[in-house]
Short mmCIF file of C-alpha atoms (C1' of nucleotides) in Angstrom, two decimals:
data_model
loop_
_atom_site.label_atom_id
_atom_site.label_comp_id
_atom_site.label_asym_id
_atom_site.label_seq_id
_atom_site.Cartn_x
_atom_site.Cartn_y
_atom_site.Cartn_z
CA MET G 892 246.20 248.40 328.15
CA THR G 893 247.60 247.68 331.57
CA SER G 894 251.12 248.98 331.51
CA ARG G 895 252.20 246.17 333.80
CA SER G 896 255.05 244.13 332.52
CA ARG G 897 254.99 240.38 332.49
CA LYS G 898 257.78 237.84 332.36
CA PRO G 899 256.49 234.55 331.02
CA VAL G 900 259.76 232.95 330.26
CA GLY G 901 262.54 235.19 329.12
CA SER G 902 261.77 238.76 330.13
CA ARG G 903 259.49 240.17 327.49
CA GLU G 904 258.17 243.59 328.34
CA VAL G 905 255.00 245.52 327.51
CA ARG G 906 253.05 242.28 327.18
CA PRO G 907 251.62 242.23 323.66
CA ASP G 908 248.64 240.44 325.10
CA ARG G 909 245.85 242.95 324.79
CA GLY G 910 244.10 243.84 321.59
CA ILE G 911 244.64 240.89 319.32
CA PRO G 912 241.95 241.20 316.64
CA GLU G 913 239.27 238.56 316.72
CA ALA G 914 239.98 237.64 313.11
CA THR G 915 243.56 236.90 314.05
CA ILE G 916 242.54 234.76 317.01
CA ALA G 917 240.39 232.67 314.73
CA ARG G 918 243.40 231.95 312.52
CA LEU G 919 245.90 231.09 315.23
CA PRO G 920 244.61 227.52 315.53
CA ILE G 921 245.10 227.11 311.79
CA TYR G 922 248.68 228.27 312.05
CA LEU G 923 249.16 225.93 314.95
CA ARG G 924 247.91 223.03 312.89
CA ALA G 925 250.14 223.99 309.99
CA LEU G 926 253.15 224.19 312.28
CA THR G 927 252.36 220.82 313.81
CA GLY G 928 252.18 219.37 310.33
CA LEU G 929 255.55 220.82 309.41
CA ALA G 930 257.10 219.62 312.66
CA ASP G 931 255.78 216.12 312.03
CA ARG G 932 257.51 216.14 308.66
CA GLY G 933 260.77 217.11 310.31
CA VAL G 934 260.78 220.72 309.10
CA THR G 935 262.48 222.92 311.66
CA SER G 936 262.28 226.31 310.00
CA ALA G 937 259.82 227.98 307.65
CA SER G 938 259.36 231.33 305.96
CA SER G 939 256.12 233.26 306.19
CA GLU G 940 255.49 232.29 302.59
CA GLU G 941 255.74 228.57 303.32
CA LEU G 942 253.70 228.79 306.48
CA ALA G 943 251.04 230.86 304.78
CA GLY G 944 250.86 228.28 302.03
CA ALA G 945 250.32 225.51 304.53
CA ALA G 946 247.66 227.53 306.30
CA GLY G 947 245.87 228.66 303.16
CA VAL G 948 246.32 232.39 303.68
CA ASN G 949 248.57 234.97 302.11
CA SER G 950 251.89 235.73 303.67
CA ALA G 951 251.23 239.37 304.52
CA LYS G 952 248.26 238.37 306.57
CA LEU G 953 250.20 235.70 308.36
CA ARG G 954 253.03 238.07 309.21
CA LYS G 955 250.65 240.70 310.47
CA ASP G 956 248.81 238.14 312.56
CA LEU G 957 252.02 236.91 314.12
CA SER G 958 253.17 240.44 314.74
CA TYR G 959 250.33 240.86 317.21
CA LEU G 960 251.82 238.12 319.36
CA GLY G 961 255.36 239.38 319.36
CA THR G 962 258.42 239.22 317.13
CA TYR G 963 259.09 235.54 316.91
CA GLY G 964 260.70 235.43 313.49
CA THR G 965 264.15 236.28 312.20
CA ARG G 966 264.51 238.61 309.23
CA GLY G 967 266.22 237.02 306.31
CA VAL G 968 265.58 233.58 307.81
CA GLY G 969 262.00 232.86 308.79
CA TYR G 970 260.39 231.23 311.81
CA GLU G 971 261.65 228.37 313.89
CA VAL G 972 258.80 225.88 313.76
CA SER G 973 258.87 224.47 317.27
CA TYR G 974 259.46 227.82 318.93
CA LEU G 975 256.65 229.54 317.07
CA ARG G 976 254.38 226.61 317.71
CA TYR G 977 254.96 226.86 321.41
CA GLN G 978 254.36 230.61 321.42
CA ILE G 979 251.07 230.29 319.59
CA ALA G 980 249.95 227.44 321.81
CA ARG G 981 250.78 229.52 324.84
CA GLU G 982 248.89 232.49 323.46
CA ILE G 983 245.78 230.42 322.79
CA GLY G 984 246.01 228.90 326.23
CA LEU G 985 246.94 225.35 325.29
CA THR G 986 249.73 225.00 327.79
CA GLN G 987 247.05 223.71 330.08
CA ASP G 988 244.41 221.11 329.29
CA TRP G 989 240.76 222.14 329.16
CA ASN G 990 237.97 219.99 330.48
CA VAL G 991 234.81 219.86 328.45
CA VAL G 992 231.30 218.66 329.17
CA ILE G 993 229.08 217.45 326.35
CA VAL G 994 225.35 217.83 326.90
CA GLY G 995 223.05 215.82 324.68
CA ILE G 996 224.31 212.38 323.79
CA GLY G 997 222.38 211.81 320.59
CA ASN G 998 223.95 211.06 317.25
CA LEU G 999 226.11 214.12 317.28
CA GLY G 1000 226.98 214.11 320.97
CA LEU G 1001 228.03 210.50 320.62
CA ALA G 1002 230.29 211.31 317.71
CA LEU G 1003 231.85 214.18 319.61
CA ALA G 1004 232.37 212.02 322.70
CA LYS G 1005 234.20 209.45 320.62
CA TYR G 1006 236.19 211.91 318.56
CA SER G 1007 239.88 211.53 319.29
CA GLY G 1008 240.91 214.83 317.78
CA PHE G 1009 240.03 216.79 320.89
CA ALA G 1010 242.43 215.10 323.26
CA SER G 1011 245.35 215.59 320.94
CA ARG G 1012 244.70 219.32 320.96
CA GLY G 1013 244.46 219.80 324.68
CA PHE G 1014 240.76 219.24 325.25
CA CYS G 1015 239.54 216.50 327.52
CA VAL G 1016 235.95 215.36 327.45
CA ALA G 1017 235.38 215.01 331.17
CA ALA G 1018 231.65 214.43 331.39
CA LEU G 1019 228.61 213.43 329.34
CA ILE G 1020 225.17 214.71 330.23
CA ASP G 1021 221.77 213.72 328.93
CA THR G 1022 218.18 214.13 330.05
CA ASP G 1023 216.92 210.70 329.01
CA PRO G 1024 216.68 208.57 332.20
CA SER G 1025 216.91 205.37 330.19
CA ARG G 1026 220.48 206.24 329.34
CA TYR G 1027 221.83 207.18 332.74
CA GLY G 1028 224.83 205.06 333.55
CA GLU G 1029 225.41 204.01 329.97
CA LYS G 1030 229.10 204.10 329.18
CA VAL G 1031 230.39 205.97 326.15
CA ALA G 1032 234.08 206.32 325.47
CA GLY G 1033 234.83 205.34 329.05
CA LEU G 1034 232.48 207.88 330.58
CA GLU G 1035 229.12 207.38 332.19
CA ILE G 1036 226.15 209.36 330.97
CA THR G 1037 225.01 211.56 333.85
CA PRO G 1038 221.68 213.31 334.51
CA LEU G 1039 221.36 217.01 333.87
CA ASP G 1040 220.57 217.54 337.57
CA GLN G 1041 224.11 216.70 338.43
CA LEU G 1042 225.61 219.28 336.11
CA ASP G 1043 226.60 221.63 338.92
CA ARG G 1044 228.44 218.93 340.79
CA VAL G 1045 230.19 217.57 337.70
CA VAL G 1046 231.27 221.00 336.50
CA ALA G 1047 232.69 221.84 339.90
CA GLU G 1048 234.38 218.49 340.46
CA CYS G 1049 236.02 218.36 337.06
CA SER G 1050 236.83 222.09 336.82
CA ILE G 1051 234.93 222.34 333.59
CA SER G 1052 234.85 225.72 331.90
CA ILE G 1053 233.72 224.73 328.42
CA GLY G 1054 230.36 223.22 327.56
CA VAL G 1055 229.23 221.68 324.30
CA ILE G 1056 225.51 221.70 323.53
CA ALA G 1057 224.47 218.89 321.22
CA THR G 1058 220.81 218.70 322.17
CA PRO G 1059 217.79 219.30 319.97
CA ALA G 1060 216.89 222.97 319.53
CA ASN G 1061 214.01 222.92 321.98
CA ASN G 1062 216.23 221.99 324.94
CA ALA G 1063 219.20 224.10 324.01
CA GLN G 1064 218.34 227.34 325.79
CA ASN G 1065 217.43 225.49 328.95
CA VAL G 1066 220.65 223.51 328.87
CA CYS G 1067 222.55 226.69 328.17
CA ASP G 1068 221.05 228.40 331.20
CA ARG G 1069 221.96 225.42 333.35
CA LEU G 1070 225.51 225.43 332.05
CA VAL G 1071 225.90 229.11 332.78
CA ALA G 1072 224.39 228.65 336.24
CA ALA G 1073 226.87 225.87 336.89
CA GLY G 1074 229.72 228.22 336.10
CA VAL G 1075 230.54 227.35 332.51
CA SER G 1076 231.56 230.51 330.67
CA SER G 1077 232.35 229.21 327.19
CA ILE G 1078 229.83 227.35 325.10
CA LEU G 1079 230.02 225.60 321.77
CA ASN G 1080 226.50 225.30 320.42
CA PHE G 1081 225.43 222.79 317.79
CA ALA G 1082 221.71 223.37 318.21
CA PRO G 1083 220.10 225.44 315.46
CA ILE G 1084 218.98 228.26 317.70
CA VAL G 1085 220.29 231.62 318.87
CA LEU G 1086 221.31 231.32 322.51
CA ASN G 1087 220.83 234.12 325.01
CA VAL G 1088 223.63 234.35 327.50
CA PRO G 1089 224.65 236.93 330.08
CA GLU G 1090 227.62 239.23 329.65
CA GLY G 1091 230.92 237.45 330.05
CA VAL G 1092 229.84 234.16 328.54
CA ASP G 1093 231.20 233.32 325.11
CA VAL G 1094 229.18 231.34 322.64
CA ARG G 1095 230.36 229.93 319.36
CA LYS G 1096 227.93 228.16 317.11
CA VAL G 1097 228.29 225.44 314.56
CA ASP G 1098 225.25 224.98 312.37
CA LEU G 1099 225.58 222.37 309.70
CA SER G 1100 222.42 223.32 307.87
CA ILE G 1101 223.56 226.90 307.62
CA GLU G 1102 226.82 225.82 306.07
CA LEU G 1103 224.97 223.75 303.52
CA GLN G 1104 222.63 226.63 302.76
CA ILE G 1105 225.52 228.95 302.10
CA LEU G 1106 226.96 226.37 299.73
CA ALA G 1107 223.57 225.98 298.08
CA TYR G 1108 223.38 229.70 297.42
CA HIS G 1109 226.68 229.72 295.60
CA GLU G 1110 225.83 226.50 293.84
CA GLN G 1111 222.64 228.04 292.57
CA ARG G 1112 224.49 231.11 291.37
CA LYS G 1113 226.99 228.97 289.52
CA ALA G 1114 224.14 227.12 287.85
CA ASN G 1115 222.42 230.37 286.95
CA SER G 1116 225.50 231.92 285.45
CA VAL G 1117 225.90 228.88 283.23
CA VAL G 1118 222.33 229.35 282.08
CA ASP G 1119 223.03 233.02 281.46
CA LEU G 1120 226.08 232.19 279.40
CA GLU G 1121 224.15 229.75 277.28
CA ALA G 1122 221.33 232.21 276.83
CA GLY G 1123 223.84 234.87 275.86
CA ALA G 1124 225.40 232.57 273.30
CA LEU G 1125 222.19 232.36 271.33
CA MET T 90 216.23 253.06 295.51
CA THR T 91 215.18 252.05 292.04
CA SER T 92 212.07 254.13 291.58
CA ARG T 93 210.29 251.05 290.38
CA SER T 94 207.06 250.18 292.04
CA ARG T 95 206.48 246.72 293.36
CA LYS T 96 205.44 243.56 291.56
CA PRO T 97 205.60 240.79 294.07
CA VAL T 98 205.18 237.72 292.04
CA GLY T 99 205.46 237.92 288.27
CA SER T 100 207.92 239.81 286.06
CA ARG T 101 210.99 240.79 287.99
CA GLU T 102 213.35 243.04 286.10
CA VAL T 103 216.95 244.08 286.66
CA ARG T 104 217.37 241.00 288.85
CA PRO T 105 218.78 242.18 292.21
CA ASP T 106 220.81 239.01 292.25
CA ARG T 107 224.36 240.19 291.81
CA GLY T 108 226.49 241.64 294.51
CA ILE T 109 225.00 240.40 297.76
CA PRO T 110 227.82 240.66 300.31
CA GLU T 111 229.14 237.38 301.61
CA ALA T 112 228.45 238.45 305.18
CA THR T 113 224.82 238.94 304.30
CA ILE T 114 224.57 235.55 302.62
CA ALA T 115 225.87 233.93 305.75
CA ARG T 116 223.06 235.51 307.77
CA LEU T 117 220.19 234.72 305.43
CA PRO T 118 219.86 231.17 306.79
CA ILE T 119 219.59 232.60 310.29
CA TYR T 120 216.80 234.91 309.23
CA LEU T 121 215.15 232.01 307.54
CA ARG T 122 215.27 230.01 310.73
CA ALA T 123 213.91 232.90 312.74
CA LEU T 124 211.06 233.35 310.27
CA THR T 125 210.25 229.67 310.38
CA GLY T 126 210.14 229.85 314.15
CA LEU T 127 207.76 232.80 314.04
CA ALA T 128 205.56 231.12 311.46
CA ASP T 129 205.37 228.00 313.62
CA ARG T 130 204.16 230.13 316.48
CA GLY T 131 201.47 231.56 314.28
CA VAL T 132 203.03 235.00 313.86
CA THR T 133 202.14 236.42 310.45
CA SER T 134 203.87 239.76 310.57
CA ALA T 135 207.03 241.07 312.23
CA SER T 136 209.00 244.28 312.40
CA SER T 137 212.70 244.44 311.71
CA GLU T 138 213.20 244.90 315.43
CA GLU T 139 211.36 241.68 316.31
CA LEU T 140 213.00 239.71 313.55
CA ALA T 141 216.41 241.01 314.47
CA GLY T 142 215.80 240.00 318.06
CA ALA T 143 214.90 236.48 317.01
CA ALA T 144 217.98 236.28 314.83
CA GLY T 145 220.37 237.76 317.36
CA VAL T 146 221.46 240.76 315.29
CA ASN T 147 220.62 244.43 315.44
CA SER T 148 217.77 245.76 313.38
CA ALA T 149 219.78 248.10 311.18
CA LYS T 150 221.88 245.20 310.01
CA LEU T 151 218.83 243.08 309.32
CA ARG T 152 217.17 245.81 307.27
CA LYS T 153 220.32 246.43 305.30
CA ASP T 154 220.72 242.73 304.63
CA LEU T 155 217.16 242.41 303.41
CA SER T 156 217.51 245.49 301.25
CA TYR T 157 220.04 243.61 299.13
CA LEU T 158 217.35 241.11 298.18
CA GLY T 159 214.64 243.59 297.31
CA THR T 160 212.04 245.64 299.11
CA TYR T 161 209.92 243.04 300.78
CA GLY T 162 208.75 245.06 303.77
CA THR T 163 206.06 247.68 304.23
CA ARG T 164 206.95 250.96 305.91
CA GLY T 165 205.06 251.58 309.07
CA VAL T 166 204.08 247.91 309.20
CA GLY T 167 206.94 245.45 308.97
CA TYR T 168 207.45 242.23 307.07
CA GLU T 169 204.93 239.55 306.27
CA VAL T 170 206.49 236.43 307.69
CA SER T 171 205.51 233.84 305.10
CA TYR T 172 206.21 236.12 302.15
CA LEU T 173 209.64 237.12 303.38
CA ARG T 174 210.44 233.55 304.24
CA TYR T 175 209.66 232.44 300.74
CA GLN T 176 211.73 235.22 299.24
CA ILE T 177 214.77 234.38 301.33
CA ALA T 178 214.39 230.67 300.64
CA ARG T 179 214.23 231.44 296.94
CA GLU T 180 217.29 233.64 297.13
CA ILE T 181 219.32 230.96 298.89
CA GLY T 182 218.14 228.38 296.41
CA LEU T 183 215.93 226.29 298.64
CA THR T 184 213.01 226.11 296.28
CA GLN T 185 214.70 222.99 295.00
CA ASP T 186 216.09 220.14 297.05
CA TRP T 187 219.81 219.52 297.09
CA ASN T 188 221.32 216.07 297.07
CA VAL T 189 224.34 215.51 299.25
CA VAL T 190 226.95 212.79 299.44
CA ILE T 191 228.74 212.06 302.71
CA VAL T 192 232.21 210.61 302.41
CA GLY T 193 233.68 208.93 305.46
CA ILE T 194 231.20 207.06 307.60
CA GLY T 195 233.04 207.13 310.91
CA ASN T 196 231.61 208.57 314.10
CA LEU T 197 230.90 211.93 312.59
CA GLY T 198 229.78 210.74 309.17
CA LEU T 199 227.37 208.41 310.88
CA ALA T 200 225.92 211.20 312.97
CA LEU T 201 225.51 213.38 309.89
CA ALA T 202 223.86 210.57 307.96
CA LYS T 203 221.34 210.11 310.73
CA TYR T 204 220.76 213.78 311.38
CA SER T 205 217.20 214.69 310.54
CA GLY T 206 217.78 218.43 310.43
CA PHE T 207 219.07 218.33 306.88
CA ALA T 208 215.98 216.97 305.21
CA SER T 209 213.75 219.55 306.83
CA ARG T 210 215.88 222.29 305.31
CA GLY T 211 215.94 221.03 301.78
CA PHE T 212 218.99 218.81 301.84
CA CYS T 213 218.74 215.14 301.05
CA VAL T 214 221.55 212.76 301.94
CA ALA T 215 221.55 210.69 298.78
CA ALA T 216 224.68 208.59 299.18
CA LEU T 217 227.20 207.37 301.73
CA ILE T 218 230.76 206.62 300.71
CA ASP T 219 233.56 204.94 302.62
CA THR T 220 236.87 203.32 301.79
CA ASP T 221 236.70 200.46 304.26
CA PRO T 222 235.72 197.31 302.29
CA SER T 223 234.38 195.64 305.43
CA ARG T 224 231.60 198.20 305.51
CA TYR T 225 230.44 198.07 301.92
CA GLY T 226 226.77 197.27 301.77
CA GLU T 227 226.15 198.16 305.41
CA LYS T 228 222.92 200.09 305.73
CA VAL T 229 222.80 203.40 307.55
CA ALA T 230 219.67 205.51 307.68
CA GLY T 231 218.26 203.53 304.79
CA LEU T 232 221.29 203.97 302.55
CA GLU T 233 223.98 201.49 301.63
CA ILE T 234 227.60 202.39 302.19
CA THR T 235 229.25 202.49 298.78
CA PRO T 236 232.94 202.23 297.77
CA LEU T 237 234.80 205.38 296.84
CA ASP T 238 235.40 203.92 293.34
CA GLN T 239 231.75 204.35 292.57
CA LEU T 240 231.69 208.02 293.44
CA ASP T 241 231.51 209.17 289.84
CA ARG T 242 228.54 206.96 289.09
CA VAL T 243 226.70 207.87 292.27
CA VAL T 244 227.24 211.60 291.83
CA ALA T 245 225.97 211.44 288.28
CA GLU T 246 223.00 209.20 289.00
CA CYS T 247 221.79 211.20 291.96
CA SER T 248 222.65 214.65 290.55
CA ILE T 249 224.78 215.42 293.55
CA SER T 250 226.41 218.82 293.69
CA ILE T 251 227.35 219.02 297.35
CA GLY T 252 229.84 216.76 299.08
CA VAL T 253 230.55 216.42 302.79
CA ILE T 254 233.99 215.21 303.82
CA ALA T 255 234.00 213.46 307.19
CA THR T 256 237.13 211.39 306.75
CA PRO T 257 240.34 211.56 308.78
CA ALA T 258 242.70 214.33 307.72
CA ASN T 259 245.05 212.06 305.80
CA ASN T 260 242.37 211.01 303.31
CA ALA T 261 240.63 214.32 302.99
CA GLN T 262 242.59 215.85 300.11
CA ASN T 263 242.34 212.64 298.12
CA VAL T 264 238.61 212.41 298.71
CA CYS T 265 238.27 216.07 297.83
CA ASP T 266 240.06 215.56 294.51
CA ARG T 267 237.79 212.63 293.74
CA LEU T 268 234.70 214.66 294.56
CA VAL T 269 235.81 217.48 292.32
CA ALA T 270 236.67 215.05 289.54
CA ALA T 271 233.20 213.56 289.88
CA GLY T 272 231.66 216.97 289.34
CA VAL T 273 230.92 218.11 292.86
CA SER T 274 231.49 221.85 293.11
CA SER T 275 230.56 222.58 296.71
CA ILE T 276 232.27 220.90 299.64
CA LEU T 277 231.69 220.97 303.35
CA ASN T 278 234.87 219.84 305.04
CA PHE T 279 235.06 218.46 308.56
CA ALA T 280 238.62 217.19 308.28
CA PRO T 281 241.20 219.34 310.06
CA ILE T 282 243.16 220.23 306.97
CA VAL T 283 243.27 223.01 304.38
CA LEU T 284 241.87 221.66 301.12
CA ASN T 285 243.22 222.68 297.75
CA VAL T 286 240.55 222.99 295.12
CA PRO T 287 240.44 224.41 291.61
CA GLU T 288 238.74 227.68 290.75
CA GLY T 289 234.99 227.48 290.84
CA VAL T 290 234.75 224.98 293.67
CA ASP T 291 233.50 226.31 297.00
CA VAL T 292 234.74 224.88 300.25
CA ARG T 293 233.41 225.62 303.70
CA LYS T 294 235.10 224.12 306.69
CA VAL T 295 233.88 223.12 310.11
CA ASP T 296 236.64 222.43 312.56
CA LEU T 297 235.52 221.56 316.05
CA SER T 298 238.96 221.78 317.58
CA ILE T 299 239.43 225.25 316.19
CA GLU T 300 236.17 226.39 317.75
CA LEU T 301 237.24 225.00 321.09
CA GLN T 302 240.62 226.67 320.80
CA ILE T 303 239.01 230.03 320.15
CA LEU T 304 236.87 229.54 323.23
CA ALA T 305 239.95 228.50 325.21
CA TYR T 306 241.71 231.70 324.26
CA HIS T 307 238.91 233.85 325.59
CA GLU T 308 238.53 231.64 328.61
CA GLN T 309 242.18 232.09 329.39
CA ARG T 310 241.89 235.83 329.03
CA LYS T 311 238.93 235.93 331.36
CA ALA T 312 240.90 233.93 333.91
CA ASN T 313 243.90 236.21 333.52
CA SER T 314 241.89 239.37 333.93
CA VAL T 315 240.52 238.00 337.19
CA VAL T 316 244.07 237.39 338.33
CA ASP T 317 245.01 240.91 337.29
CA LEU T 318 242.11 242.37 339.21
CA GLU T 319 243.08 240.46 342.32
CA ALA T 320 246.69 241.50 341.95
CA GLY T 321 245.60 245.09 341.46
CA ALA T 322 243.52 244.91 344.61
CA LEU T 323 246.57 244.28 346.76
"C1'" DA Q 998 191.53 265.26 305.05
"C1'" DC Q 999 195.33 265.58 307.72
"C1'" DG Q 1000 198.49 265.35 311.54
"C1'" DA Q 1001 200.62 261.95 314.64
"C1'" DT Q 1002 202.91 257.65 314.76
"C1'" DT Q 1003 205.25 253.76 313.14
"C1'" DT Q 1004 208.67 251.46 310.56
"C1'" DT Q 1005 211.14 250.68 306.39
"C1'" DG Q 1006 214.94 251.58 302.95
"C1'" DT Q 1007 219.03 254.09 302.32
"C1'" DT Q 1008 222.85 257.25 302.81
"C1'" DA Q 1009 226.77 258.61 305.23
"C1'" DA Q 1010 230.14 257.90 308.85
"C1'" DC Q 1011 232.80 254.84 311.18
"C1'" DG Q 1012 235.72 250.90 312.36
"C1'" DC Q 1013 237.89 246.68 311.42
"C1'" DG Q 1014 240.47 243.67 308.53
"C1'" DT Q 1015 243.28 242.93 304.41
"C1'" DT Q 1016 246.76 244.01 301.38
"C1'" DC Q 1017 250.60 246.56 299.59
"C1'" DA Q 1018 255.03 248.11 299.77
"C1'" DC Q 1019 259.26 249.02 301.94
"C1'" DA Q 1020 262.78 249.91 305.55
"C1'" DA Q 1021 265.14 247.18 308.93
"C1'" DA Q 1022 267.63 243.23 310.01
"C1'" DC Q 1023 269.58 239.02 309.19
"C1'" DT Q 1024 272.73 235.57 306.27
"C1'" DC Q 1025 275.92 234.40 302.85
"C1'" DC Q 1026 279.59 235.02 299.74
"C1'" DT Q 1027 283.73 237.05 298.20
"C1'" DA V 1369 284.49 244.08 305.77
"C1'" DG V 1370 281.09 244.95 302.82
"C1'" DG V 1371 277.81 244.17 299.16
"C1'" DA V 1372 274.12 241.14 297.42
"C1'" DG V 1373 270.24 238.65 298.55
"C1'" DT V 1374 266.39 237.25 301.84
"C1'" DT V 1375 262.72 237.78 304.70
"C1'" DT V 1376 260.51 239.89 308.58
"C1'" DG V 1377 257.77 243.56 310.81
"C1'" DT V 1378 254.94 247.48 310.01
"C1'" DG V 1379 252.95 252.00 308.38
"C1'" DA V 1380 249.72 253.43 305.20
"C1'" DA V 1381 246.08 252.74 301.73
"C1'" DC V 1382 242.25 250.43 300.67
"C1'" DG V 1383 237.89 247.92 300.91
"C1'" DC V 1384 234.25 245.72 303.24
"C1'" DG V 1385 230.94 245.43 306.85
"C1'" DT V 1386 228.51 247.62 310.67
"C1'" DT V 1387 226.08 251.20 312.76
"C1'" DA V 1388 223.70 255.45 313.22
"C1'" DA V 1389 220.47 258.55 311.54
"C1'" DC V 1390 216.88 260.16 308.75
"C1'" DA V 1391 213.65 260.85 304.79
"C1'" DA V 1392 209.97 258.31 302.60
"C1'" DA V 1393 205.94 255.71 302.98
"C1'" DA V 1394 202.57 253.37 305.24
"C1'" DT V 1395 198.72 253.21 309.09
"C1'" DC V 1396 195.67 255.15 312.54
"C1'" DG V 1397 192.76 258.37 314.83
"C1'" DT V 1398 190.06 262.35 314.72
#
DNA sequence: ACGATTTTGTTAACGCGTTCACAAACTCCT
DNA sequence: AGGAGTTTGTGAACGCGTTAACAAAATCGT
C-alpha cells in the first residue's frame, strides 16, 4: 500500500492498484472477452446483469470484481462498453504487446505457434525454440526454429518476458531453468510436471490430462448415481 | 474418524464417496502423477511430506485431501505407493478407459489427436469430427475425420461420454449443443467462449489467451514495482 | 515390555472468495 | 422540482479451502 498517487490519464488518486484478489484477476480476461464481444455487436452500454450473463458469472461477483479496479460504472445506467474495456485492458497490462517464446515445437508447440488468437489479444510469438538439430532453421508461421543454446540471445534481443513450455515432461524442468536463467519471469507450462522456480517467477500450468481426469471423476459419479437410483427403485 | 477398522480390498461400507471438495478432486490427478513418478523410480513407500513435495503442495493439504478418500496411510510409516495410486485411480474413475471425441481438427485439434499422453492416462481418442467437407475421410493418428452430422451415431457406437471442443469460437456453442444432444455429458472446451449447457453437463475450459493475460498482469506488476523502487531510491 | 521416534488423520482457527442486501447515485417522467 | 424507477458500489454474513497443531497409532531400539 504505497500511498503514492498516480495519474494515468485523468487524475485518479489513491491508485486502486494493489490488492486485487487473484480470483478477480483470473476473471478479468473473461470480462474483457465479453466486452469485446458486445462491442463487436455494436453495443455501447451494458448493465452488470448483462455483462455478467455474457461472462457466465453472477452480477454481484462482477460488480465486486470491477470495484477493485475503480468506479467505472454509472449508477442507474450501467457501464460504457468501450471505456470499461480499455480500463480492464490497461489493468491487465494489454496496452503494450507482450513477446512470447515457445519452447518445444512438437504437435502442441506447432499448434500454439500457428494459433492466431494470441496476436489479437496482444501476445506476439517472437521466437520458436527446439532441441532437435534436424529442425533448426525450419520455418513455422514465419519464424525459424532456433536451438536452445541461443535462448539467452533471443530473449534479450526480442525483449521476451513470457515463455511457453511445450516440451515432453522429461525436458521441461531443464527448459524452465534455462528460461529463468535467460531472464524470463513468467512461464506457461504444458508439460505434465510440477516445475520448480525461484521466487519472483510466475508459473501457470495447463494439463490436458488433468482436465480430462476431473471430467472423468464427475462422469463416473453421474453414472453411479444413476445406478443408485435404479437400485433404489427396486 | 469412523471407528471402523480397515478392510483394504473387499467389503467397503458407508462408501466415503460423497462430499469430496472440488478443490481436492482437482488435485487428485496431480497426486496420481506424482505417485506414478515415484513408482517408476522404484519407490514403494512415501511419507506425506515426500509426496507433497513431488506434487508441489504442502503436506497438511495432501493429508487432508487423502483423508476424504479413506485412510490409506499407516501412521509412523507413510503411504504405500502402488496401493495409494490404485485407490486414487479408482476414485477418479480410471479403472475403466474413457472414450473421447475431438471436434474441430484444426491446429489444436490435430495436436490433441496426436498427443500420446491421453492414452497412457486412460483416455482413448475414439473419433475425430470436423465440419469441413474437404477433410472428410482424411486420416489422422489412425482415425478418419468424420462429418458433424454423424456425431450421434459415432457417440453411440463408441460409447463416448467426453467431448473436446477445439473449433473456432463461432462454432463452439453449436458444436456443444450437438454434443449434448448426442448424449455427451462432459465437455472440455478450448474455444474462447462461455458455453451454455443444460443441468447435468460438466464443462471445463482451457483458454490459452486467458492464461497469458494472467501472466501479463503479474509481469506488469513486477515491472511496475521495479519502477517504484527506483523512483523511491531517488 | 516400554519409552523414544515417526508420521498419519483430524480438529480447530484462520483467511479468502462469494453472495446477499441495501444505501447512494443516476435517469426519466410528470 | 420531485417522486418513481434503475443500477451501481459496498459492508456484512456466509461458506469453502488452507494451514497449523496435536492426539492416535505405528515402528524401532533397548
